[in-house]
GROMACS .gro file of C-alpha atoms in nm:
model
  267
    1MET     CA    1   5.528 -25.768   7.589
    2GLY     CA    2   5.800 -25.984   7.775
    3GLU     CA    3   5.555 -26.275   7.729
    4LEU     CA    4   5.518 -26.190   7.368
    5GLU     CA    5   5.886 -26.159   7.341
    6ASN     CA    6   5.952 -26.501   7.487
    7TRP     CA    7   5.671 -26.650   7.272
    8MET     CA    8   5.863 -26.518   6.960
    9ARG     CA    9   6.173 -26.664   7.052
   10ARG     CA   10   6.010 -26.992   7.114
   11THR     CA   11   5.869 -26.991   6.770
   12ASP     CA   12   6.169 -26.863   6.600
   13GLN     CA   13   6.053 -26.518   6.494
   14SER     CA   14   6.226 -26.196   6.516
   15LYS     CA   15   6.073 -25.852   6.621
   16ALA     CA   16   6.139 -25.699   6.267
   17ASP     CA   17   5.962 -25.991   6.104
   18VAL     CA   18   5.647 -25.968   6.315
   19ALA     CA   19   5.647 -25.601   6.302
   20ARG     CA   20   5.641 -25.624   5.924
   21ARG     CA   21   5.361 -25.850   5.916
   22SER     CA   22   5.142 -25.655   6.135
   23LYS     CA   23   4.912 -25.442   5.983
   24HIS     CA   24   5.018 -25.153   6.197
   25SER     CA   25   5.340 -24.946   6.156
   26THR     CA   26   5.658 -25.123   6.140
   27ALA     CA   27   5.841 -24.873   6.350
   28HIS     CA   28   5.551 -24.837   6.579
   29VAL     CA   29   5.557 -25.178   6.664
   30LEU     CA   30   5.921 -25.221   6.697
   31ALA     CA   31   5.916 -24.933   6.941
   32LEU     CA   32   5.677 -25.109   7.169
   33PHE     CA   33   5.947 -25.374   7.234
   34ASP     CA   34   6.200 -25.105   7.290
   35ASN     CA   35   5.995 -24.906   7.506
   36PRO     CA   36   6.069 -25.012   7.910
   37ASP     CA   37   5.720 -24.893   7.972
   38PRO     CA   38   5.490 -24.978   7.666
   39ASN     CA   39   5.105 -24.930   7.692
   40PRO     CA   40   4.935 -25.012   7.368
   41THR     CA   41   4.579 -25.085   7.343
   42LEU     CA   42   4.479 -25.439   7.384
   43GLN     CA   43   4.371 -25.473   7.009
   44LEU     CA   44   4.710 -25.343   6.885
   45TYR     CA   45   4.874 -25.607   7.120
   46LEU     CA   46   4.607 -25.875   7.013
   47ASP     CA   47   4.673 -25.789   6.643
   48VAL     CA   48   5.084 -25.835   6.675
   49VAL     CA   49   5.005 -26.147   6.872
   50GLY     CA   50   4.789 -26.286   6.591
   51VAL     CA   51   5.034 -26.227   6.323
   52SER     CA   52   5.285 -26.427   6.537
   53GLY     CA   53   5.082 -26.714   6.532
   54GLY     CA   54   4.967 -26.695   6.909
   55ARG     CA   55   4.672 -26.636   7.110
   56PHE     CA   56   4.566 -26.612   7.477
   57SER     CA   57   4.506 -26.979   7.655
   58SER     CA   58   4.138 -27.021   7.684
   59VAL     CA   59   4.057 -26.750   7.456
   60ARG     CA   60   3.948 -26.859   7.090
   61ASN     CA   61   4.032 -26.562   6.891
   62ASN     CA   62   4.242 -26.238   6.925
   63THR     CA   63   3.962 -25.978   7.001
   64PRO     CA   64   3.951 -25.767   7.285
   65ALA     CA   65   3.585 -25.887   7.331
   66ALA     CA   66   3.679 -26.251   7.371
   67VAL     CA   67   3.975 -26.169   7.615
   68ILE     CA   68   3.725 -25.959   7.847
   69GLU     CA   69   3.474 -26.222   7.821
   70ARG     CA   70   3.712 -26.463   7.961
   71LEU     CA   71   3.810 -26.225   8.228
   72LYS     CA   72   3.442 -26.209   8.333
   73GLU     CA   73   3.441 -26.593   8.345
   74ILE     CA   74   3.718 -26.577   8.597
   75LYS     CA   75   3.582 -26.294   8.794
   76ASP     CA   76   3.268 -26.486   8.834
   77ARG     CA   77   3.454 -26.816   8.900
   78GLU     CA   78   3.644 -26.634   9.193
   79LYS     CA   79   3.333 -26.485   9.318
   80ILE     CA   80   3.464 -26.128   9.300
   81SER     CA   81   3.231 -25.854   9.286
   82THR     CA   82   3.286 -25.542   9.071
   83VAL     CA   83   3.324 -25.343   9.363
   84ALA     CA   84   3.589 -25.576   9.529
   85LEU     CA   85   3.779 -25.583   9.182
   86SER     CA   86   3.781 -25.221   9.155
   87LYS     CA   87   3.932 -25.167   9.482
   88LYS     CA   88   4.208 -25.428   9.383
   89THR     CA   89   4.257 -25.289   9.055
   90GLY     CA   90   4.247 -24.918   9.159
   91ILE     CA   91   4.015 -24.858   8.853
   92ALA     CA   92   3.687 -24.660   8.924
   93ARG     CA   93   3.417 -24.870   8.957
   94PRO     CA   94   3.225 -24.708   8.715
   95MET     CA   95   3.465 -24.718   8.454
   96LEU     CA   96   3.543 -25.106   8.538
   97SER     CA   97   3.163 -25.175   8.485
   98THR     CA   98   3.154 -25.014   8.160
   99LEU     CA   99   3.457 -25.184   8.051
  100LEU     CA  100   3.336 -25.540   8.153
  101ASN     CA  101   2.991 -25.451   7.980
  102ASP     CA  102   3.112 -25.284   7.670
  103PRO     CA  103   3.019 -25.488   7.356
  104ASP     CA  104   3.318 -25.350   7.161
  105PRO     CA  105   3.609 -25.295   7.459
  106ASN     CA  106   3.957 -25.204   7.369
  107PRO     CA  107   4.137 -25.102   7.705
  108SER     CA  108   4.490 -25.049   7.732
  109LEU     CA  109   4.727 -25.322   7.797
  110VAL     CA  110   4.811 -25.189   8.137
  111THR     CA  111   4.443 -25.184   8.246
  112PHE     CA  112   4.427 -25.522   8.125
  113ASP     CA  113   4.715 -25.638   8.331
  114ARG     CA  114   4.574 -25.485   8.627
  115ILE     CA  115   4.281 -25.669   8.614
  116VAL     CA  116   4.450 -26.008   8.569
  117ALA     CA  117   4.686 -25.945   8.818
  118ALA     CA  118   4.371 -25.867   9.098
  119LEU     CA  119   4.225 -26.199   8.953
  120ASN     CA  120   4.552 -26.375   9.027
  121ALA     CA  121   4.523 -26.511   8.646
  122GLU     CA  122   4.869 -26.446   8.512
  123GLU     CA  123   4.929 -26.809   8.462
  124GLU     CA  124   4.603 -26.836   8.273
  125PHE     CA  125   4.683 -26.586   8.021
  126HIS     CA  126   4.988 -26.762   7.870
  127LEU     CA  127   5.022 -26.773   7.487
  128VAL     CA  128   4.962 -27.084   7.276
  129ASN     CA  129   4.955 -27.191   6.914
  130ILE     CA  130   4.653 -26.986   6.747
  131LEU     CA  131   4.571 -27.282   6.524
  132ALA     CA  132   4.647 -27.632   6.372
  133ARG     CA  133   5.007 -27.627   6.185
  134THR     CA  134   4.856 -27.594   5.840
  135VAL     CA  135   4.647 -27.275   5.935
  136ARG     CA  136   4.982 -27.144   6.120
  137LEU     CA  137   5.174 -27.183   5.820
  138ALA     CA  138   4.917 -26.952   5.640
  139ILE     CA  139   4.953 -26.701   5.903
  140ALA     CA  140   5.325 -26.727   5.856
  141ALA     CA  141   5.270 -26.627   5.506
  142GLY     CA  142   5.083 -26.331   5.603
  143ALA     CA  143   4.733 -26.405   5.697
  144THR     CA  144   4.572 -26.218   5.962
  145SER     CA  145   4.212 -26.341   5.964
  146GLU     CA  146   4.006 -26.652   5.918
  147ASP     CA  147   3.894 -26.558   5.578
  148GLU     CA  148   4.276 -26.465   5.456
  149VAL     CA  149   4.398 -26.807   5.633
  150ARG     CA  150   4.115 -27.018   5.409
  151GLN     CA  151   4.228 -26.817   5.089
  152VAL     CA  152   4.627 -26.904   5.160
  153VAL     CA  153   4.556 -27.239   5.249
  154ALA     CA  154   4.322 -27.301   4.948
  155SER     CA  155   4.571 -27.133   4.718
  156THR     CA  156   4.862 -27.352   4.861
  157VAL     CA  157   4.687 -27.650   4.780
  158SER     CA  158   4.557 -27.557   4.452
  159ALA     CA  159   4.864 -27.413   4.339
  160GLN     CA  160   4.994 -27.723   4.160
  161PRO     CA  161   5.167 -27.703   3.834
  162ARG     CA  162   4.937 -27.768   3.530
  163HIS     CA  163   5.137 -27.879   3.222
  164LEU     CA  164   4.882 -27.765   2.978
  165HIS     CA  165   4.993 -27.729   2.619
  166LEU     CA  166   5.027 -27.399   2.423
  167VAL     CA  167   4.809 -27.367   2.126
  168SER     CA  168   4.907 -27.180   1.844
  169GLU     CA  169   4.725 -27.001   1.585
  170ALA     CA  170   4.518 -27.169   1.337
  171PRO     CA  171   4.741 -27.335   1.065
  172ALA     CA  172   4.788 -27.145   0.748
  173SER     CA  173   4.770 -27.481   0.543
  174ASN     CA  174   4.539 -27.757   0.576
  175HIS     CA  175   4.883 -27.966   0.627
  176ASP     CA  176   4.886 -27.922   1.004
  177ALA     CA  177   4.495 -27.897   1.055
  178SER     CA  178   4.485 -28.255   1.201
  179ARG     CA  179   4.783 -28.202   1.461
  180TRP     CA  180   4.651 -27.850   1.552
  181ALA     CA  181   4.293 -28.008   1.602
  182GLU     CA  182   4.456 -28.253   1.838
  183GLN     CA  183   4.651 -27.989   2.033
  184VAL     CA  184   4.327 -27.813   2.101
  185ARG     CA  185   4.149 -28.102   2.220
  186ARG     CA  186   4.415 -28.212   2.450
  187ALA     CA  187   4.456 -27.851   2.595
  188GLU     CA  188   4.065 -27.847   2.671
  189GLN     CA  189   4.082 -28.170   2.829
  190GLU     CA  190   4.349 -28.092   3.044
  191ARG     CA  191   4.167 -27.742   3.146
  192ARG     CA  192   3.844 -27.953   3.233
  193ASP     CA  193   4.075 -28.200   3.445
  194ALA     CA  194   4.232 -27.905   3.606
  195GLU     CA  195   3.905 -27.722   3.699
  196GLU     CA  196   3.796 -28.062   3.844
  197TRP     CA  197   4.113 -28.116   4.015
  198LEU     CA  198   4.079 -27.767   4.172
  199GLN     CA  199   3.702 -27.804   4.268
  200GLU     CA  200   3.789 -28.129   4.472
  201ALA     CA  201   4.091 -27.974   4.650
  202ASN     CA  202   3.893 -27.655   4.746
  203GLY     CA  203   3.631 -27.902   4.869
  204ARG     CA  204   3.879 -28.087   5.092
  205VAL     CA  205   4.042 -27.753   5.217
  206ALA     CA  206   3.667 -27.649   5.328
  207GLU     CA  207   3.628 -27.969   5.518
  208LEU     CA  208   3.966 -27.952   5.663
  209CYS     CA  209   3.896 -27.589   5.769
  210GLU     CA  210   3.551 -27.687   5.929
  211ARG     CA  211   3.713 -27.958   6.131
  212CYS     CA  212   3.997 -27.731   6.228
  213SER     CA  213   3.712 -27.490   6.349
  214ALA     CA  214   3.558 -27.746   6.540
  215LEU     CA  215   3.881 -27.897   6.708
  216GLN     CA  216   3.967 -27.518   6.810
  217VAL     CA  217   3.642 -27.470   6.979
  218ALA     CA  218   3.689 -27.807   7.163
  219ASN     CA  219   4.063 -27.731   7.263
  220VAL     CA  220   3.988 -27.404   7.403
  221ALA     CA  221   3.692 -27.578   7.623
  222LEU     CA  222   3.959 -27.815   7.739
  223GLU     CA  223   4.189 -27.503   7.807
  224LYS     CA  224   3.935 -27.354   8.010
  225GLN     CA  225   3.823 -27.682   8.200
  226HIS     CA  226   4.196 -27.708   8.305
  227ALA     CA  227   4.235 -27.351   8.414
  228ASP     CA  228   3.918 -27.368   8.634
  229THR     CA  229   4.015 -27.708   8.755
  230ALA     CA  230   4.339 -27.578   8.890
  231ALA     CA  231   4.187 -27.262   9.035
  232GLU     CA  232   3.952 -27.493   9.224
  233LEU     CA  233   4.234 -27.702   9.358
  234ARG     CA  234   4.423 -27.417   9.463
  235ARG     CA  235   4.096 -27.257   9.660
  236LEU     CA  236   4.077 -27.652   9.806
  237ASN     CA  237   4.445 -27.620   9.931
  238GLU     CA  238   4.420 -27.263  10.060
  239ARG     CA  239   4.114 -27.389  10.278
  240ARG     CA  240   4.284 -27.710  10.401
  241HIS     CA  241   4.590 -27.477  10.513
  242ARG     CA  242   4.366 -27.225  10.697
  243GLY     CA  243   4.175 -27.543  10.845
  244ARG     CA  244   4.501 -27.659  10.993
  245LEU     CA  245   4.591 -27.296  11.100
  246ALA     CA  246   4.275 -27.298  11.300
  247LEU     CA  247   4.322 -27.627  11.438
  248PHE     CA  248   4.669 -27.532  11.555
  249GLY     CA  249   4.557 -27.211  11.711
  250ALA     CA  250   4.255 -27.401  11.879
  251GLY     CA  251   4.495 -27.640  11.995
  252VAL     CA  252   4.720 -27.384  12.166
  253LEU     CA  253   4.428 -27.198  12.322
  254THR     CA  254   4.311 -27.526  12.472
  255GLY     CA  255   4.669 -27.591  12.605
  256LEU     CA  256   4.685 -27.245  12.740
  257GLY     CA  257   4.361 -27.294  12.902
  258LEU     CA  258   4.466 -27.620  13.045
  259ALA     CA  259   4.765 -27.471  13.195
  260ALA     CA  260   4.590 -27.198  13.346
  261GLY     CA  261   4.334 -27.414  13.507
  262VAL     CA  262   4.630 -27.652  13.664
  263MET     CA  263   4.793 -27.333  13.780
  264ARG     CA  264   4.476 -27.227  13.960
  265ALA     CA  265   4.411 -27.555  14.122
  266ARG     CA  266   4.755 -27.559  14.271
  267ARG     CA  267   4.705 -27.226  14.405
   0.00000   0.00000   0.00000
């Protein structure tokens, strides 16, 4: 929750505003921020993160399944068995195994945090922007799913003023018949032009959404690669440090052995 509060401050959002936009009870969401020891479900937490325009780094969408899948990838990367992870987290092995293999998981936030801490992956689960700027604007307008984002973006693009002429009822006499017919013709032409423009605009929006989705996939892949590379560098540094300690220890033992040999020779 502290990470979420920091994210909201960086993106200039208030707790009340985010709580109001969430699909959960406003009072319940606000209470999570005030509770010194909150423990919502991971799904609820991700819902609030989503409406604030954020997501976990290296995780494409705000679903527990996607988050747990990333935890499994990190677990495999670190070569930690389920038994070892169970010992480090204090979570019973059967319960942990069920969670990691559940197709629709929804652990508590505390359980998720314990697993992250046990994997030393806290830095990998920081919050980043969920999508591109145009889509973030749609989320700020109230969209909480991909379909709603598309609708908001489409309506924003297509909501241009149309100066269509009002057509009155048919004239009572033939005096204004010609002017009335011209008004009808102009209104019909503008209607056709507006429909054509709307179709083109919706096509551009669909194309942009597809590009955004492709870029999002590529971006998450790069985030994963960056995190995995950083983890590998940490492991190499740890091995080098252990190697230096081993050499130092061997040197000390060798020196002690030589000293003992000299003392024996002198005797």
